[in-house]
Short mmCIF file of C-alpha atoms and ligand atoms in Angstrom, two decimals:
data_model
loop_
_atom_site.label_atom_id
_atom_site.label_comp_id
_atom_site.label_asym_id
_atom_site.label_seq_id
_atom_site.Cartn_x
_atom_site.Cartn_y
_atom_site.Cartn_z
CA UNK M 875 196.32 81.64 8.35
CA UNK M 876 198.09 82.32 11.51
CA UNK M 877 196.77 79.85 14.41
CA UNK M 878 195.24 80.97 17.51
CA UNK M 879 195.74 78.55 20.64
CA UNK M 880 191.43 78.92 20.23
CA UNK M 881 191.79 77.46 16.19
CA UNK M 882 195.16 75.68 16.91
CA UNK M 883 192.78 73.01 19.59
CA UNK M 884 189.51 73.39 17.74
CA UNK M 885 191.30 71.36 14.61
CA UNK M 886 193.19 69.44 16.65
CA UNK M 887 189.76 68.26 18.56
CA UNK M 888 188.74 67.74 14.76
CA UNK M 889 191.63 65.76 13.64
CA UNK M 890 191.16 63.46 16.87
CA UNK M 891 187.46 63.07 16.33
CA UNK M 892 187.84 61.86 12.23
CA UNK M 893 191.08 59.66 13.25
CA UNK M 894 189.70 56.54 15.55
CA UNK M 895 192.43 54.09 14.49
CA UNK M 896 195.98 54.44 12.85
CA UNK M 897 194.68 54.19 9.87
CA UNK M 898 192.55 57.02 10.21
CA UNK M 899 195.00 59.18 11.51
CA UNK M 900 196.86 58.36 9.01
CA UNK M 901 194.87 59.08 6.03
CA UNK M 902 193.75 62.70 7.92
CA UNK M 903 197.67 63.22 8.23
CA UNK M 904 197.69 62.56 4.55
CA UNK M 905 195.19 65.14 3.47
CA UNK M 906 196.27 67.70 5.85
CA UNK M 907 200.04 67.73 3.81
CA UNK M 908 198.15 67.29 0.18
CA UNK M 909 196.48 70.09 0.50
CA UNK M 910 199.67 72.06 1.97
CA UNK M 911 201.12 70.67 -1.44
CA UNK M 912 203.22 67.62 0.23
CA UNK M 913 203.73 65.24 -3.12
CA UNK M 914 202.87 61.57 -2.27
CA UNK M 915 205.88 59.02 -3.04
CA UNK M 916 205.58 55.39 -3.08
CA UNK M 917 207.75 52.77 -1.78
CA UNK M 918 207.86 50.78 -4.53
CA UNK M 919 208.40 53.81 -7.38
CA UNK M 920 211.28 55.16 -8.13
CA UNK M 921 212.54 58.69 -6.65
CA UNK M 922 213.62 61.34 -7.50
CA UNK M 923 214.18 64.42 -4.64
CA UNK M 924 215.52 67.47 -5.54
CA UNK M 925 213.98 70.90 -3.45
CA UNK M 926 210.66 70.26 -2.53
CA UNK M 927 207.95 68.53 -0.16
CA UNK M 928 207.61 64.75 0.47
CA UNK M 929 205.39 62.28 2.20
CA UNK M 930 205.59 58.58 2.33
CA UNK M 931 203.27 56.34 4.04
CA UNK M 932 203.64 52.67 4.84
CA UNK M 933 201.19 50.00 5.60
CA UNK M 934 198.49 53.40 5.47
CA UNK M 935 199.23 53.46 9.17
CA UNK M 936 201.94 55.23 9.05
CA UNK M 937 203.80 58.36 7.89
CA UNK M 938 206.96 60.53 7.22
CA UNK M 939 207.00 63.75 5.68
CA UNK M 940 209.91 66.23 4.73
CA UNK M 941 210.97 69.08 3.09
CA UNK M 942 214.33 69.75 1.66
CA UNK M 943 214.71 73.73 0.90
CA UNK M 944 218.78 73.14 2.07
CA UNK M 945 221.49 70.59 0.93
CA UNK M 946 220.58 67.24 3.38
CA UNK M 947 223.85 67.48 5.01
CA UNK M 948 222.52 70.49 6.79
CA UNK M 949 220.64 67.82 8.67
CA UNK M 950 216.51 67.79 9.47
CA UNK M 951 214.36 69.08 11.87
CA UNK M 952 212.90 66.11 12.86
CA UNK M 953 210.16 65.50 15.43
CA UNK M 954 207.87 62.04 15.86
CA UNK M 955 205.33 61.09 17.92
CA UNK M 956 202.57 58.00 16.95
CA UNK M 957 199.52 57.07 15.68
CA UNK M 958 198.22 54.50 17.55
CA UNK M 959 196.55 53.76 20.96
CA UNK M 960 195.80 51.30 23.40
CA UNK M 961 192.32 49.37 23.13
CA UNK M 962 189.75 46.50 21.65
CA UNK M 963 190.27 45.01 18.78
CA UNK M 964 188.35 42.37 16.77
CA UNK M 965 189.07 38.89 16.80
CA UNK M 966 188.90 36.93 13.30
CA UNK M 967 186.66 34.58 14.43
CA UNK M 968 184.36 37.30 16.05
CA UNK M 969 180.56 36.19 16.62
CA UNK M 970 179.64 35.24 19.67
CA UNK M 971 175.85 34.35 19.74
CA UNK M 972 174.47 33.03 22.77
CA UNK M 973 171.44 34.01 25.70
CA UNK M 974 170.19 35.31 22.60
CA UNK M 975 172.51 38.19 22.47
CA UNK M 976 174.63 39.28 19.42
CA UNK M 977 178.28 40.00 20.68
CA UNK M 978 181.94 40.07 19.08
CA UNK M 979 185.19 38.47 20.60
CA UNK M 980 187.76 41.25 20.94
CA UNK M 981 191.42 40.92 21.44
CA UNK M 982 193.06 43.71 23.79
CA UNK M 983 195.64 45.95 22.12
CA UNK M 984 198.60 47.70 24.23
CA UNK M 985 198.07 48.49 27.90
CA UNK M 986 194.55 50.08 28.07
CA UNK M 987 193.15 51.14 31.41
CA UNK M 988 190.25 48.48 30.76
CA UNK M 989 187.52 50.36 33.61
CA UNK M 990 187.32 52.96 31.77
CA UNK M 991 185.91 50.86 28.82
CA UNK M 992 182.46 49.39 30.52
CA UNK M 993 179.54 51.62 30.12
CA UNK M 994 179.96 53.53 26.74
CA UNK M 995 179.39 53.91 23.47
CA UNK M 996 181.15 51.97 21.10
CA UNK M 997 181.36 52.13 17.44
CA UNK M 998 184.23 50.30 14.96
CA UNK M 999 186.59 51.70 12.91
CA UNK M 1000 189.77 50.27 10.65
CA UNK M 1001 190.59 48.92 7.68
CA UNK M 1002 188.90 45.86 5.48
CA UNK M 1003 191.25 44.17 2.62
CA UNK M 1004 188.72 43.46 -0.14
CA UNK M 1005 188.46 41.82 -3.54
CA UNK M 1006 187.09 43.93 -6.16
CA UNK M 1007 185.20 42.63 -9.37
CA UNK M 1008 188.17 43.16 -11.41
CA UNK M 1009 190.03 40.98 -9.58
CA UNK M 1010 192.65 43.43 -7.76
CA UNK M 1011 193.08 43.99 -4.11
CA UNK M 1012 192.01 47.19 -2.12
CA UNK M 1013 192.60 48.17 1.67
CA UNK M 1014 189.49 50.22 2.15
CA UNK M 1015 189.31 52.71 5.48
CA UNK M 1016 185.55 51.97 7.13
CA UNK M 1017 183.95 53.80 10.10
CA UNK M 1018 180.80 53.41 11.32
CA UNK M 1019 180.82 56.90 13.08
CA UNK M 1020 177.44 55.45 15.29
CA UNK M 1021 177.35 53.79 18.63
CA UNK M 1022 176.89 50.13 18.02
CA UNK M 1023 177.51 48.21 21.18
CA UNK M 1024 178.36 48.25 24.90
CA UNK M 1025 180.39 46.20 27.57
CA UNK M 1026 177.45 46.64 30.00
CA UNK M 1027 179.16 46.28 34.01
CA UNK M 1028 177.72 43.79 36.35
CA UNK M 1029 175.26 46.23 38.53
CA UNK M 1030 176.29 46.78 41.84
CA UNK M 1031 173.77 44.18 43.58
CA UNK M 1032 175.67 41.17 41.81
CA UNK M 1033 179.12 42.46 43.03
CA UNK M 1034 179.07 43.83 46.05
CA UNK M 1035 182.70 44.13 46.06
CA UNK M 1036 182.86 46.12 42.99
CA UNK M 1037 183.61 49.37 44.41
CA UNK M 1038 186.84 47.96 46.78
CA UNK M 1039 187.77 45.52 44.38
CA UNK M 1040 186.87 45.43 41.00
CA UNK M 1041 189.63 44.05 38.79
CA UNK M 1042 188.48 42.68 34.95
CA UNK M 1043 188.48 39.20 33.39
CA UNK M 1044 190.14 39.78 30.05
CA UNK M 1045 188.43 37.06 28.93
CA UNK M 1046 185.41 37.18 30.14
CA UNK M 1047 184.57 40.47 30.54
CA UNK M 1048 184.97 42.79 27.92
CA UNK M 1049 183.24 40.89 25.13
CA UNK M 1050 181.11 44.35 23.92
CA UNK M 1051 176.77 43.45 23.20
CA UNK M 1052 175.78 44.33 19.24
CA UNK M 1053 172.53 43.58 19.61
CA UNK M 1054 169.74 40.86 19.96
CA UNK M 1055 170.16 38.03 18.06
CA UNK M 1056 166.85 37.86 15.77
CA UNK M 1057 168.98 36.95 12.34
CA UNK M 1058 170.43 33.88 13.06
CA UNK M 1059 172.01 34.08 10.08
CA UNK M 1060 173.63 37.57 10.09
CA UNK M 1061 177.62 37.45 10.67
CA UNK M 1062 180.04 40.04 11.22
CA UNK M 1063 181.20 39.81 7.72
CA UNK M 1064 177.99 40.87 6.29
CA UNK M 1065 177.68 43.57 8.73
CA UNK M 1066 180.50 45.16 7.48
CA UNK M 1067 179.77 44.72 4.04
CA UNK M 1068 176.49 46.55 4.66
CA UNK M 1069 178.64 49.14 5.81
CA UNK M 1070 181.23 49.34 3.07
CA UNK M 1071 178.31 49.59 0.36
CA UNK M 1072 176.86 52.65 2.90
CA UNK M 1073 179.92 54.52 3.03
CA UNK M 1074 181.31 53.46 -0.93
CA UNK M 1075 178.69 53.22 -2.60
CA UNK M 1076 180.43 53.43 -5.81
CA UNK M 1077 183.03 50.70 -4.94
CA UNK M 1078 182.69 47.84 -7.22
CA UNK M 1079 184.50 45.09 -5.16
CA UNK M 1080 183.34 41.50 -5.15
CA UNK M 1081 183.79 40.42 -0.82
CA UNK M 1082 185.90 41.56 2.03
CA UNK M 1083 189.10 38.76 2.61
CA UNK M 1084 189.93 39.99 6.13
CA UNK M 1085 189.60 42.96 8.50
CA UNK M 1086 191.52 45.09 11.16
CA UNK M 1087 188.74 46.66 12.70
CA UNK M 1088 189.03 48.59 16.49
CA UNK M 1089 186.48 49.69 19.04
CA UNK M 1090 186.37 53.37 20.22
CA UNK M 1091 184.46 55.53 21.97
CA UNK M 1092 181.94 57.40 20.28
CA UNK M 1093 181.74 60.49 21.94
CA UNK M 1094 184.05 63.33 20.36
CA UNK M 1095 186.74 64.97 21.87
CA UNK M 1096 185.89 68.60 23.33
CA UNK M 1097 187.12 71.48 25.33
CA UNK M 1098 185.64 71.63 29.13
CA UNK M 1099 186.36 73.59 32.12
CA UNK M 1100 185.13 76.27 34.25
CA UNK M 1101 187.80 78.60 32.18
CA UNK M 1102 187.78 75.47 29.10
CA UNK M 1103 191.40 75.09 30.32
CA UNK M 1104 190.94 71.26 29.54
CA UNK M 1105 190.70 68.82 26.51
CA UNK M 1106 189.07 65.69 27.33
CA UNK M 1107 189.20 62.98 24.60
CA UNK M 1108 189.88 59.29 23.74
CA UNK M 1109 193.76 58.62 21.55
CA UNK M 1110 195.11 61.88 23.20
CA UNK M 1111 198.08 59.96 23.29
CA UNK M 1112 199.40 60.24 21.12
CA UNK M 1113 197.44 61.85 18.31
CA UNK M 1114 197.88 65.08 20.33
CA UNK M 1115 201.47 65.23 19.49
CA UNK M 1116 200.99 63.71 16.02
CA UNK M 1117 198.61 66.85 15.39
CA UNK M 1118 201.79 69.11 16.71
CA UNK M 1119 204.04 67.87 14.61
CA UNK M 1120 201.55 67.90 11.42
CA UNK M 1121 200.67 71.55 12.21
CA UNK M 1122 204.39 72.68 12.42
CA UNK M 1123 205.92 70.85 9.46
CA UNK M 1124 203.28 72.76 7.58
CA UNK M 1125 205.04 75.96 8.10
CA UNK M 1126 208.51 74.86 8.16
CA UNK M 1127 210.87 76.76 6.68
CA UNK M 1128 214.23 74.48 7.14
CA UNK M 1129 214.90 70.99 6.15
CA UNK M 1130 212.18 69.51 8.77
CA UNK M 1131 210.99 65.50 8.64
CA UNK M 1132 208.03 64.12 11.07
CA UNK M 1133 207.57 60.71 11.54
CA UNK M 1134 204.24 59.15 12.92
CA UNK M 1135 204.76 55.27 13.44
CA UNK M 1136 202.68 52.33 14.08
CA UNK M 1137 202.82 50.02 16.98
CA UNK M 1138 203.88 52.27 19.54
CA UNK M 1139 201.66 50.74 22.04
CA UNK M 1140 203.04 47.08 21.57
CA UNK M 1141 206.47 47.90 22.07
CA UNK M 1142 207.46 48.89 18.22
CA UNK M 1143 208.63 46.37 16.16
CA UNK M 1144 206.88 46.17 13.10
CA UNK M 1145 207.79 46.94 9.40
CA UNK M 1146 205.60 50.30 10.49
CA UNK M 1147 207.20 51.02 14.51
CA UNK M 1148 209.99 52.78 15.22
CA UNK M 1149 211.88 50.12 15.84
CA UNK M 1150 211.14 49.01 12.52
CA UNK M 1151 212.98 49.83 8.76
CA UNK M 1152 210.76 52.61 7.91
CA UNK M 1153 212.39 56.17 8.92
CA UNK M 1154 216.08 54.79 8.14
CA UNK M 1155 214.88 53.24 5.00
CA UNK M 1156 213.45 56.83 3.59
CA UNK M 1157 216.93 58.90 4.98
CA UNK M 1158 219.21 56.07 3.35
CA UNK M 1159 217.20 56.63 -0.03
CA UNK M 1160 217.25 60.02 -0.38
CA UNK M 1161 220.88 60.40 0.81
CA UNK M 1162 222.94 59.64 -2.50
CA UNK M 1163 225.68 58.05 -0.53
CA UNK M 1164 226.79 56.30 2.87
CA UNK M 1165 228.84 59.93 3.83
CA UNK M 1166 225.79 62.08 2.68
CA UNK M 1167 223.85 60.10 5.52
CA UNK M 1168 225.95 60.15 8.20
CA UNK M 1169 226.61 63.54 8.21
CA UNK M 1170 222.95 64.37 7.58
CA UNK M 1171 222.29 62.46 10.51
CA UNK M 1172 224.76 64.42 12.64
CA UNK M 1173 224.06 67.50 11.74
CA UNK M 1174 219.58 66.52 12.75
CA UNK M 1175 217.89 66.45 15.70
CA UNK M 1176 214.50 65.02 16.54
CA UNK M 1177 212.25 65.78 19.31
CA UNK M 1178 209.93 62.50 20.18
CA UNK M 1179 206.73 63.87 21.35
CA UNK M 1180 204.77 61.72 23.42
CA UNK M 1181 202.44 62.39 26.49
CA UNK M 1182 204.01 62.61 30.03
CA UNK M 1183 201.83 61.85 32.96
CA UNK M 1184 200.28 65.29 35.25
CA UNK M 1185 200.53 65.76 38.49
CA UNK M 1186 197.14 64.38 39.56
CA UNK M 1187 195.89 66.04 42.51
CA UNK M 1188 194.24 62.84 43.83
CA UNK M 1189 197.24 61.12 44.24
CA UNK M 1190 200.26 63.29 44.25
CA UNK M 1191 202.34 60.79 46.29
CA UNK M 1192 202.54 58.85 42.81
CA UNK M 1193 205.26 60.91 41.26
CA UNK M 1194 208.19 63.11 42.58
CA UNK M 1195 206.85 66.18 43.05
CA UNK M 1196 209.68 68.54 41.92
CA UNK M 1197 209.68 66.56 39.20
CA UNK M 1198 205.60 66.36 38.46
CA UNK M 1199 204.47 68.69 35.46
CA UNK M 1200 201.18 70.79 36.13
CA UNK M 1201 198.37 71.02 33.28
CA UNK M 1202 198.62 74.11 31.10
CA UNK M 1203 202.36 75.19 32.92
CA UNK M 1204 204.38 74.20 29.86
CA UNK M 1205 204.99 71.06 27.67
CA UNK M 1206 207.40 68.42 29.69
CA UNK M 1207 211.05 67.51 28.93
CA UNK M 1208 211.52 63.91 30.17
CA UNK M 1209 214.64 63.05 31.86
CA UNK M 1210 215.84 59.43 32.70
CA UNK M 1211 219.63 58.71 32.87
CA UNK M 1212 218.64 55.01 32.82
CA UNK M 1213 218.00 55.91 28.90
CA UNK M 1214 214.21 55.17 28.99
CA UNK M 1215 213.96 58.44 27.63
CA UNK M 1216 216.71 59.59 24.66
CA UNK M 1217 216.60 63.35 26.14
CA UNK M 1218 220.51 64.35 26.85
CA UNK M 1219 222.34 67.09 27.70
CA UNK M 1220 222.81 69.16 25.15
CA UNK M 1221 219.24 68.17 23.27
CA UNK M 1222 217.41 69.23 26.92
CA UNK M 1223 219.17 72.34 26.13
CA UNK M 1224 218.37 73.14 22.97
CA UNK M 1225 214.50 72.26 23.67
CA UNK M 1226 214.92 75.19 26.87
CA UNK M 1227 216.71 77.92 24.78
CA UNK M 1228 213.88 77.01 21.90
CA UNK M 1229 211.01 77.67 24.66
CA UNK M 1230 212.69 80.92 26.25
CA UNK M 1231 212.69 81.97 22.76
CA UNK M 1232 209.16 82.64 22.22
CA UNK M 1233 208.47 82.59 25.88
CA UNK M 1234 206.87 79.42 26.57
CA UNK M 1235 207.42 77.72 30.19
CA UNK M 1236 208.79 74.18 30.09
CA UNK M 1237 208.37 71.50 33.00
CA UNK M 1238 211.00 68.55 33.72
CA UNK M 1239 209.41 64.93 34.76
CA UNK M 1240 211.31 62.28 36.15
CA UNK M 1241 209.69 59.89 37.73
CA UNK M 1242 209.99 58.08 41.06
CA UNK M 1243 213.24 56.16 42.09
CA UNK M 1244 210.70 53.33 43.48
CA UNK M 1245 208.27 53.30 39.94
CA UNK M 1246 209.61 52.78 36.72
CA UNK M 1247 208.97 54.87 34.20
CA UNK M 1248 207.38 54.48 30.29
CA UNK M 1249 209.17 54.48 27.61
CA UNK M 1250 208.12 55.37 23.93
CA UNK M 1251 210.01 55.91 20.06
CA UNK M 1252 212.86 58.94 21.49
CA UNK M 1253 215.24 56.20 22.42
CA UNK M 1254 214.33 53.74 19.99
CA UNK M 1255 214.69 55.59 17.16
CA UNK M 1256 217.90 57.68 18.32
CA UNK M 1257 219.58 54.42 19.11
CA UNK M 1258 218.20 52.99 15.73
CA UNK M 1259 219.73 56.35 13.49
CA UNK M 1260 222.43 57.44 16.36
CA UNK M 1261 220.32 60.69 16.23
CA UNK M 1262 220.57 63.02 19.17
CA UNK M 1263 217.20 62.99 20.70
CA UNK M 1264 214.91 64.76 23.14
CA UNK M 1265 211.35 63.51 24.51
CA UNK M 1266 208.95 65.55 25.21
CA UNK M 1267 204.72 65.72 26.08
CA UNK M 1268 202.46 67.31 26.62
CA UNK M 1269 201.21 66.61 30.57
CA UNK M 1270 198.60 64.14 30.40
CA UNK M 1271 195.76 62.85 33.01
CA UNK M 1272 194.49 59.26 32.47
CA UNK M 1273 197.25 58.31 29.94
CA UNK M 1274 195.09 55.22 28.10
CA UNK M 1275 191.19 55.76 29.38
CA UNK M 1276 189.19 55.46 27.15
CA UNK M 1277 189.12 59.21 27.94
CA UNK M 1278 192.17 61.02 28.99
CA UNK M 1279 192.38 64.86 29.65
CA UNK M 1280 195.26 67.46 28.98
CA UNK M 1281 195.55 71.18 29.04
CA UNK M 1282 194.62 73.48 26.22
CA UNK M 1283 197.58 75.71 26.86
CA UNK M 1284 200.20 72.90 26.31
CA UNK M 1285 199.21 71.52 23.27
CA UNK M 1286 199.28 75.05 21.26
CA UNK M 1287 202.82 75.66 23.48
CA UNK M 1288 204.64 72.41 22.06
CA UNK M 1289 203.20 73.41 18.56
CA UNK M 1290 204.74 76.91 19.39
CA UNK M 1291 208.24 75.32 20.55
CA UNK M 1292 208.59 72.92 17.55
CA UNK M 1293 207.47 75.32 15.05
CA UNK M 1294 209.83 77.78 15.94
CA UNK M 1295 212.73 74.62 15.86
CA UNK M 1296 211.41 73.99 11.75
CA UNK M 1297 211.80 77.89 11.35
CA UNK M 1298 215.56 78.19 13.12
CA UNK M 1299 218.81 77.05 11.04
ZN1 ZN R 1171 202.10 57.40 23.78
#
């Protein structure tokens, strides 16, 4: 089926809306490429890759897949992006009882903008490790898909400042309320094994050993707008871009890789981040030597796709404007000779004549020479592999609210751009 920009964001809204944490996104990722007839490898097996259509996943959090119609050292397609986002996550040690209210201890994750987090709906999603009755080990995927609790604000009569300056207790403030304490004797842990008998209720395990268990916000991603020109959502970074790349692999025709990591959001290092073992442990592998590599590696490319921040008409003064991308004018190349992005020369240009192409506008961003910039896995991963590199995004609003907001245009444009680089030799 050939995709519409209409169908293209409709299952990219779904694939946002089933994928709260890593793990999630991870798993959809998973089923997506099954069903395109992607064979799963595992780590541990042994491998053998001739012609064909691979995934690997590590830690179920995070992914590579690739296809190999043409002799490796004709070099992959490659383009990344990653599956996780900024946010709450629960402590170990997690009830909290007191003034008679039920509430969980959280730990913060990345650099969330922690406003937008009072005053919704929460519900919990990750992963629980569990022993089952015959004595093996299973990482089960758990969601409650249902508002559960809150991080209710202090009304405006008990901080009159609030509106000039409001700034939030990390601590303190953003422990979320569960409920009313009536069972004393309820704990978390038996909350979520309600929960894991509710959603499996076939799984014969025995208890849950541990959890890695995230808040999020329970209301679904959509299309709004007077024209719908926007998507609103929560994990638009960078589960946007993870949809791209997912969407366009599917219909690759050249050797093309993608390579959704972990850990993003904490800076990368971790056996599942890119600046982690995982991608160069999977192109070392199913290289058959040290020369097959390199010049595999030389002959690749790989476009990081991660969100780059809009113009925002409230406060234009915060970026250079020449260098400020517009929602829905074309995906962003980002530029930054202090190597906080990997985008070079000859990648930016490759990226341009890929866009004029099939017609599709692209913006530049570099930011102010008085406000440093992001960063994100381009130069991690090209300094990593030595891989020439280009980062891109699609131009983002909010970049880690709770809710963020993008344009409906650019998302189906990068698919369009990167699709068209996995059909070109
Ligand atoms: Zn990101």
């Amino acid at each position: 089926m050939k995709l519409t920009n209409h169908s293209f964001n409709e299952a990219l809204l779904n694939y946002i809306n089933q994928s709260p944490t890593a793990y999630h996104a991870t798993y959809e990722a998973k089923q997506i490429l099954l069903k395109k007839g992607y064979t799963e490898l595992f780590e541990k097996d042994s491998w053998k890759i001739g012609q064909g259509k691979y995934l690997v996943s590590r830690n179920d959090s995070s992914l590579i897949a690739f296809t190999t119609p043409s002799p490796l050292t004709d070099g992959f397609k490659m383009a990344g992006a990653h599956t996780d986002s900024p946010g709450l996550k629960i402590k170990p040690n997690a009830c909290k009882k007191g003034n008679n209210y039920f509430q969980v201890a959280v730990e913060v994750y990345g650099g969330p903008l922690l406003n937008t987090w009072f005053d919704r709906d929460l519900s919990l999603a990750g992963a629980v490790f569990v022993e089952m009755e015959d004595l093996t080990f299973q990482k089960v995927l758990i969601d409650f898909k249902r508002p559960l609790g809150i991080i209710a604000s202090l009304a405006i009569h008990l901080d009159r400042e609030a509106n000039d300056k409001k700034s939030v207790q990390k601590q303190k403030e953003l422990l979320p309320l569960l409920g009313i304490t009536l069972t004393p004797n309820v704990s978390f842990l038996d909350l979520l094994e309600a929960q894991l008998v509710k959603q499996y209720p076939n799984l014969k395990f025995k208890k849950i050993l541990d959890y890695d268990l995230s808040l999020f916000d329970e209301s679904p991603a959509k299309i709004i707008g007077i024209n719908e020109e926007f998507i609103v959502g929560a994990r638009l970074d960078n589960l946007l871009s993870c949809f791209i790349n997912l969407m366009a692999i599917t219909s690759s025709t050249t050797n093309s890789l993608i390579v959704l990591n972990d850990h993003e959001e904490c800076g990368s290092t971790s056996t599942t981040g890119a600046d982690g073992s995982f991608l160069k442990d999977i192109l070392l592998r199913i290289c058959k030597d040290q020369e097959e590599y390199q010049r595999m590696i030389a002959s690749s490319m790989l476009i990081s796709c991660d969100n780059a921040h809009a113009l925002h008409p409230n406060f234009p003064e915060k970026m250079d404007e020449a260098h400020a991308p517009i929602i829905n004018q074309g995906p962003a190349i980002k530029i930054n000779n202090n190597q906080r992005y990997a985008t070079n020369l000859e990648t930016s240009g490759i990226f341009t004549h890929l866009a004029q192409t099939v017609d599709i506008p692209v913006q530049k961003f570099s930011s102010r020479n008085d406000m440093p910039c992001g960063s994100t896995i381009g130069p991690i991963t090209s300094s990593l592999l030595g891989v020439k590199t280009i980062d891109v995004g699609v131009p983002t609003f909010a970049m880690h609210s709770i809710r963020e907001t993008a344009g409906i245009k650019d998302s189906f444009y990068l698919y369009q751009i990167i699709s068209k680089y996995m059909h070109t030799n």
